[in-house]
Tab-separated table of C-alpha atoms in Angstrom:
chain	number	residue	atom	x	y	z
A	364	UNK	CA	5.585	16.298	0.110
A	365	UNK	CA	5.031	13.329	-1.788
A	366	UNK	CA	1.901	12.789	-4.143
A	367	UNK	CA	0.084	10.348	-6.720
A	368	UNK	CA	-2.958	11.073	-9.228
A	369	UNK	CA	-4.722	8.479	-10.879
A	370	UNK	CA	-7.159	10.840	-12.965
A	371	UNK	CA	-8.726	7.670	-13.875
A	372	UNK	CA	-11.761	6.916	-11.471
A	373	UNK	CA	-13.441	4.555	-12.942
A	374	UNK	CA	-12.532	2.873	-16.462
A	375	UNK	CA	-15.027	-0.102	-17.998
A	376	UNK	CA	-13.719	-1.982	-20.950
A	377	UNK	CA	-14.746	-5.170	-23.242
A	378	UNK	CA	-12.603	-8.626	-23.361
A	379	UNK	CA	-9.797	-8.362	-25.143
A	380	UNK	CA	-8.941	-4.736	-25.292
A	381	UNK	CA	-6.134	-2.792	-24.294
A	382	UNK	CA	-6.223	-0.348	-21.359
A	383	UNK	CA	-4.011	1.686	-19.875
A	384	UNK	CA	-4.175	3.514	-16.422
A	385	UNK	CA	-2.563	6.924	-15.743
A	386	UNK	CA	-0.413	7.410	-12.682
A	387	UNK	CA	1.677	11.037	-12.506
A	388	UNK	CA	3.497	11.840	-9.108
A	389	UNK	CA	5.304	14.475	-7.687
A	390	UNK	CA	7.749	14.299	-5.107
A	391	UNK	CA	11.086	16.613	-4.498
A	392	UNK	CA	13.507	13.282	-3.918
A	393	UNK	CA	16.131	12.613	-6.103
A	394	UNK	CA	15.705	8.760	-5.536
A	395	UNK	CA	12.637	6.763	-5.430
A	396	UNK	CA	10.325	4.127	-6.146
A	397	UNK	CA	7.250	3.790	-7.810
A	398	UNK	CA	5.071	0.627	-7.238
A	399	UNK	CA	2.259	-0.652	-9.086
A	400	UNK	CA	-0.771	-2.431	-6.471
A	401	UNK	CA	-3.671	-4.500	-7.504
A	402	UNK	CA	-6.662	-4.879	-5.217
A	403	UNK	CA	-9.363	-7.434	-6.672
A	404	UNK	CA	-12.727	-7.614	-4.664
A	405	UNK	CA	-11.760	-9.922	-2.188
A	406	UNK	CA	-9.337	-6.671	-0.473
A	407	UNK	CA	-5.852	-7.952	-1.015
A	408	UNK	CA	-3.156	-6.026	-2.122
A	409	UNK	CA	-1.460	-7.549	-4.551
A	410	UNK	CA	2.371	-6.637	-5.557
A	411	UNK	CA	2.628	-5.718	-9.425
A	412	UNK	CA	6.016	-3.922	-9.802
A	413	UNK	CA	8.626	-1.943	-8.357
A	414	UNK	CA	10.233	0.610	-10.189
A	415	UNK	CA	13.741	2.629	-8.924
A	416	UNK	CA	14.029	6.187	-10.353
A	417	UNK	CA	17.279	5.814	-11.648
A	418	UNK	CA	16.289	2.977	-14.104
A	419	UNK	CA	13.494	4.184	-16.712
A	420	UNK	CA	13.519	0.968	-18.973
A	421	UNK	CA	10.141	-0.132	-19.420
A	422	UNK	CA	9.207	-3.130	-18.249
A	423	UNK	CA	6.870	-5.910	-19.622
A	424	UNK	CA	5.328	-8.968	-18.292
A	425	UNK	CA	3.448	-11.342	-20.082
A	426	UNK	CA	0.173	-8.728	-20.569
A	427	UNK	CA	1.350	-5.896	-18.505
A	428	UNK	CA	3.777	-3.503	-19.344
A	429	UNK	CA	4.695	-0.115	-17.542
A	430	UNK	CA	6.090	3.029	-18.840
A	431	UNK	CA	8.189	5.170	-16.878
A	432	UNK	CA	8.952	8.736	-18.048
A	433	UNK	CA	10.896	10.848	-15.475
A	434	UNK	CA	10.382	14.097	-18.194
A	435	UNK	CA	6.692	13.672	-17.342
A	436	UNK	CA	6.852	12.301	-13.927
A	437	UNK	CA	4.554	9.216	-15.044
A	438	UNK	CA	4.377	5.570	-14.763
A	439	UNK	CA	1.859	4.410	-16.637
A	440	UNK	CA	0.329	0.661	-16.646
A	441	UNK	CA	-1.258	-0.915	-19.663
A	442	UNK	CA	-2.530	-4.184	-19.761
A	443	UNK	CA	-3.327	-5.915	-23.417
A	444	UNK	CA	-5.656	-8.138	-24.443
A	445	UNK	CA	-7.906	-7.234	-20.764
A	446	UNK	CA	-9.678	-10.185	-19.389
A	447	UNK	CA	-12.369	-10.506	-16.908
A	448	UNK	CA	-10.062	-11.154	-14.034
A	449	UNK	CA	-7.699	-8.552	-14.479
A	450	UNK	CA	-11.376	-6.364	-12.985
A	451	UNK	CA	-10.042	-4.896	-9.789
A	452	UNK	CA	-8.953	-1.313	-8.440
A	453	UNK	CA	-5.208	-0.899	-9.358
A	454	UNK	CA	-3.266	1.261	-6.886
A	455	UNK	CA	-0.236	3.235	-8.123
A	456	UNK	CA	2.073	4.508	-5.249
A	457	UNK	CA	5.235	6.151	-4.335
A	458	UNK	CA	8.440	6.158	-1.797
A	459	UNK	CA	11.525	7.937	-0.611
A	460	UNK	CA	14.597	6.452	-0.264
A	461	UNK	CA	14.477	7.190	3.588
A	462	UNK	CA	13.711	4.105	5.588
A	463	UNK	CA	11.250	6.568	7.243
A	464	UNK	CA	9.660	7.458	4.249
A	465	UNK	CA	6.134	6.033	4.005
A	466	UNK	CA	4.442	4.481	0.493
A	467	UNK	CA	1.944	7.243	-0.682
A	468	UNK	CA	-0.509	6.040	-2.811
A	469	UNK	CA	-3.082	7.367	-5.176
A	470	UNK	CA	-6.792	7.067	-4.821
A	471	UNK	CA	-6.674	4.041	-7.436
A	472	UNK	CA	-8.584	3.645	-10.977
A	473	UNK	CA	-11.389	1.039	-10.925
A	474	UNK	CA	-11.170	-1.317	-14.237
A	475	UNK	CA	-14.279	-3.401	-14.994
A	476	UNK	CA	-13.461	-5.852	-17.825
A	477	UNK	CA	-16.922	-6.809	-19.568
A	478	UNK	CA	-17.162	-10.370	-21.221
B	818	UNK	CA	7.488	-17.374	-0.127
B	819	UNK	CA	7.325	-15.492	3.084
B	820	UNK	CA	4.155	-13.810	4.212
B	821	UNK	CA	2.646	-11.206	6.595
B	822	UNK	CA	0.166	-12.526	8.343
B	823	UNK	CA	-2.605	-10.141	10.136
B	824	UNK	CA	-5.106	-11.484	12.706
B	825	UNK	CA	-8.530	-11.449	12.695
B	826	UNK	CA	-9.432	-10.906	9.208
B	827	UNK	CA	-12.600	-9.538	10.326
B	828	UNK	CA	-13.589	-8.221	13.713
B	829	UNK	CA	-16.757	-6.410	14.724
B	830	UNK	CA	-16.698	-4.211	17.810
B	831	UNK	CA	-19.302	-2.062	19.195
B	832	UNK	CA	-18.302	1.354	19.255
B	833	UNK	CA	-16.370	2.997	22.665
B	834	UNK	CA	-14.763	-0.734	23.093
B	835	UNK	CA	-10.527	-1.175	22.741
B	836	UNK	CA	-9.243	-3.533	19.567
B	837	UNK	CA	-6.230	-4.824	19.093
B	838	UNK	CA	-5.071	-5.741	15.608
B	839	UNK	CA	-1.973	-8.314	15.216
B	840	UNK	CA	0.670	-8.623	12.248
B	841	UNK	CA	3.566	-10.720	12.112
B	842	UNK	CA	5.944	-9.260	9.765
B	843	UNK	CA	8.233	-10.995	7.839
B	844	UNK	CA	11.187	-12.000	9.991
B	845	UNK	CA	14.063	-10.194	8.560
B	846	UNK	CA	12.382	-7.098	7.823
B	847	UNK	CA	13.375	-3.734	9.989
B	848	UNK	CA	10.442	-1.294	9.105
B	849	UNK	CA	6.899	-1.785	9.647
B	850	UNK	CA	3.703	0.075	8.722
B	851	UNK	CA	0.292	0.099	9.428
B	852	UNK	CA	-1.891	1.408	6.782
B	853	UNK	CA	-5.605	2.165	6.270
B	854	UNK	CA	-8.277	2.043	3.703
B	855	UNK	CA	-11.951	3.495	4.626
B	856	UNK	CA	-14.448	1.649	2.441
B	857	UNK	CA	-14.091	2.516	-1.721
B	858	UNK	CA	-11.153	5.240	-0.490
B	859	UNK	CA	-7.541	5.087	-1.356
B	860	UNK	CA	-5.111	3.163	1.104
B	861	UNK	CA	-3.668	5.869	3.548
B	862	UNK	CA	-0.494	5.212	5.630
B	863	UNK	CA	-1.029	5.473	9.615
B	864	UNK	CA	2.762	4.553	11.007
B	865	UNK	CA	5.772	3.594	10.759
B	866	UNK	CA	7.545	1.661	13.435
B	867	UNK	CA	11.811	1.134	13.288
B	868	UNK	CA	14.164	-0.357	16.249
B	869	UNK	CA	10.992	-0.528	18.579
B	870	UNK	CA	9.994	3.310	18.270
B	871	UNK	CA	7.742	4.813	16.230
B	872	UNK	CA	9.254	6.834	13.112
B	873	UNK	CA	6.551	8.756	11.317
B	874	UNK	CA	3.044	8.872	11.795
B	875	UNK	CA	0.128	10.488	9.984
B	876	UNK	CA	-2.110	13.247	11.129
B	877	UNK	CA	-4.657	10.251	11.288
B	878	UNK	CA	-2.728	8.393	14.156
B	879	UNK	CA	-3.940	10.442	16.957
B	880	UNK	CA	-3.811	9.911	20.271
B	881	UNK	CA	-6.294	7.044	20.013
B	882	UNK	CA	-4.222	4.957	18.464
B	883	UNK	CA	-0.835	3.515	19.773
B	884	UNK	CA	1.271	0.463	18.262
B	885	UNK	CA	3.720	-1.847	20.189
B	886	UNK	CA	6.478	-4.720	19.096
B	887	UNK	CA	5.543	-7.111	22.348
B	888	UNK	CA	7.632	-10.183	21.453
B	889	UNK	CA	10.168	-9.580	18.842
B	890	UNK	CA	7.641	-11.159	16.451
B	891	UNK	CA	4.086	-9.898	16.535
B	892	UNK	CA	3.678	-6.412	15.800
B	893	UNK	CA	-0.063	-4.492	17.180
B	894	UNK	CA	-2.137	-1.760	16.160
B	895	UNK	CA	-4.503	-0.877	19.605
B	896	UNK	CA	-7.372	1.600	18.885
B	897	UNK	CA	-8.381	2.562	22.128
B	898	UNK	CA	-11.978	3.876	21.869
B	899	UNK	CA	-13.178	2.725	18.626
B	900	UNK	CA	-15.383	5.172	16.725
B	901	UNK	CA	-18.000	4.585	13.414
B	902	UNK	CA	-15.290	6.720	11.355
B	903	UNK	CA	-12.731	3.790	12.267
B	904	UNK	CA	-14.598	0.921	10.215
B	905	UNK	CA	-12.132	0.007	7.645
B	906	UNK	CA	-9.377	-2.306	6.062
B	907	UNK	CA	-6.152	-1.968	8.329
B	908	UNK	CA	-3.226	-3.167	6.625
B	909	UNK	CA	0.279	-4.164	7.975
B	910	UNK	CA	3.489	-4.423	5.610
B	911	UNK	CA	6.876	-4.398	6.412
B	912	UNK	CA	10.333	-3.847	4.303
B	913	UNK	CA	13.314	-4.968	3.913
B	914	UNK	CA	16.846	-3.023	4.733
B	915	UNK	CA	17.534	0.115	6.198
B	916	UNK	CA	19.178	1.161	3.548
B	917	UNK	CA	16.923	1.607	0.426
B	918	UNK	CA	19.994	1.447	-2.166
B	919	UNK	CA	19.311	-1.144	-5.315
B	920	UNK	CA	18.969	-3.782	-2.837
B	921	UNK	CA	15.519	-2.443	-1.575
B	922	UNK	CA	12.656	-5.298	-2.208
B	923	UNK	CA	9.699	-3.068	-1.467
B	924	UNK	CA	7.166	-3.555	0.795
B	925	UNK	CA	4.813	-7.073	1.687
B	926	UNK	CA	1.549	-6.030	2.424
B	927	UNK	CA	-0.713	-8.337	5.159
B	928	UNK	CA	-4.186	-9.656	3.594
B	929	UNK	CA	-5.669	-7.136	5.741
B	930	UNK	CA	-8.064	-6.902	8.768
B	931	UNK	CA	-11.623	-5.680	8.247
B	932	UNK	CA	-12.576	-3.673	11.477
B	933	UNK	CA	-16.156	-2.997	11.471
B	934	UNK	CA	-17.557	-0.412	14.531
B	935	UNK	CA	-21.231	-0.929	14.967
């Protein structure tokens, strides 16, 4: 079976500081994908990244970056320099390569950026 | 970009009454999904639907719940005798490709319906 943990429930930060949120999965596939979900108040679910498990270059993007260490079955998110509207509940989750294979995702870590 | 679109965004039923939530996937895409997310809860998948038959489905899709492809385009979720515990965010999302080599795009999520059972 397939699983995500976001230890993270809840994390509250000030302007301008770096966070990062935890993601650590388990699943008994060879190949798969991790994704990266952000969900700001209004409900959305808003596409971050996609990551295969056969490439484990990290990836940056303007503030965000993502770490992906198949030793320590993580993908980790940080974002520098937080700003207000980066406040939302960020979703990591997890596929098969199966077309039948549903996206698990973890319960989600709650960032509040204070100004 | 294309989009999936869900219908109603919000709907308010009265509990024991039959809904009826709409997606159109994108139009290329093979696989679609509804999904589920119970107020301040983590977004749990409900079914998966491939070549108009169900593939996998969660312990939550019970017999309650049933999903149909009516048109080639739209793609329902009915809940046949709503409860309080069904008040929610449904989601729909659909993929691209059967095969999930390199070429695999992910999923596209809907904006979401927000059932509310009163």
């Amino acid at each position: 079976a397939q699983k995500v943990t976001q230890a993270q429930t809840e994390i509250s930060v000030v302007e301008k500081e770096d966070v990062t949120l935890d993601c650590v999965y388990e699943t008994r596939d060879t190949t798969y994908y991790l994704f990266w979900y952000k969900q700001p108040p209004s409900g959305e679910l808003v596409f971050l990244i996609r990551r295969n498990s056969f490439d484990e270059q990290n990836e940056i993007s303007g503030r965000y970056s993502w770490n992906f260490q198949k030793s320590t079955s993580s993908f980790n998110f940080t974002i520098t320099a937080s700003q207000v509207v980066d406040s939302a509940v960020y979703f990591c989750a997890l596929s098969g390569a199966s077309g039948n294979t549903p996206l698990v995702f973890g319960k989600g870590t709650r960032l509040s950026v204070i100004a | 970009e294309p989009e999936v679109t869900q219908t109603p965004s919000h709907q308010v039923t009265q509990m024991g009454q039959e809904v009826i939530l709409r997606c159109v996937p994108i139009s290329n895409h093979l696989y679609f999904y509804w999904y589920r997310q119970i107020l301040g809860q983590k977004v749990e998948f409900l079914v998966s639907f491939y070549n108009n038959e169900i593939s996998e489905k969660s312990e939550i899709f019970d017999d309650q719940f049933s999903v149909e492809r009516p048109d080639g385009s739209n793609f329902t979720l009915k809940i046949r005798s709503t409860k309080l515990e069904d008040s929610a965010m449904y989601f729909c999302a659909s993929s691209t490709f059967r095969d999930r080599g390199p070429a695999f795009s992910g999923y596209t999520f809907g904006s979401g319906t927000r059932l509310t059972v009163v």
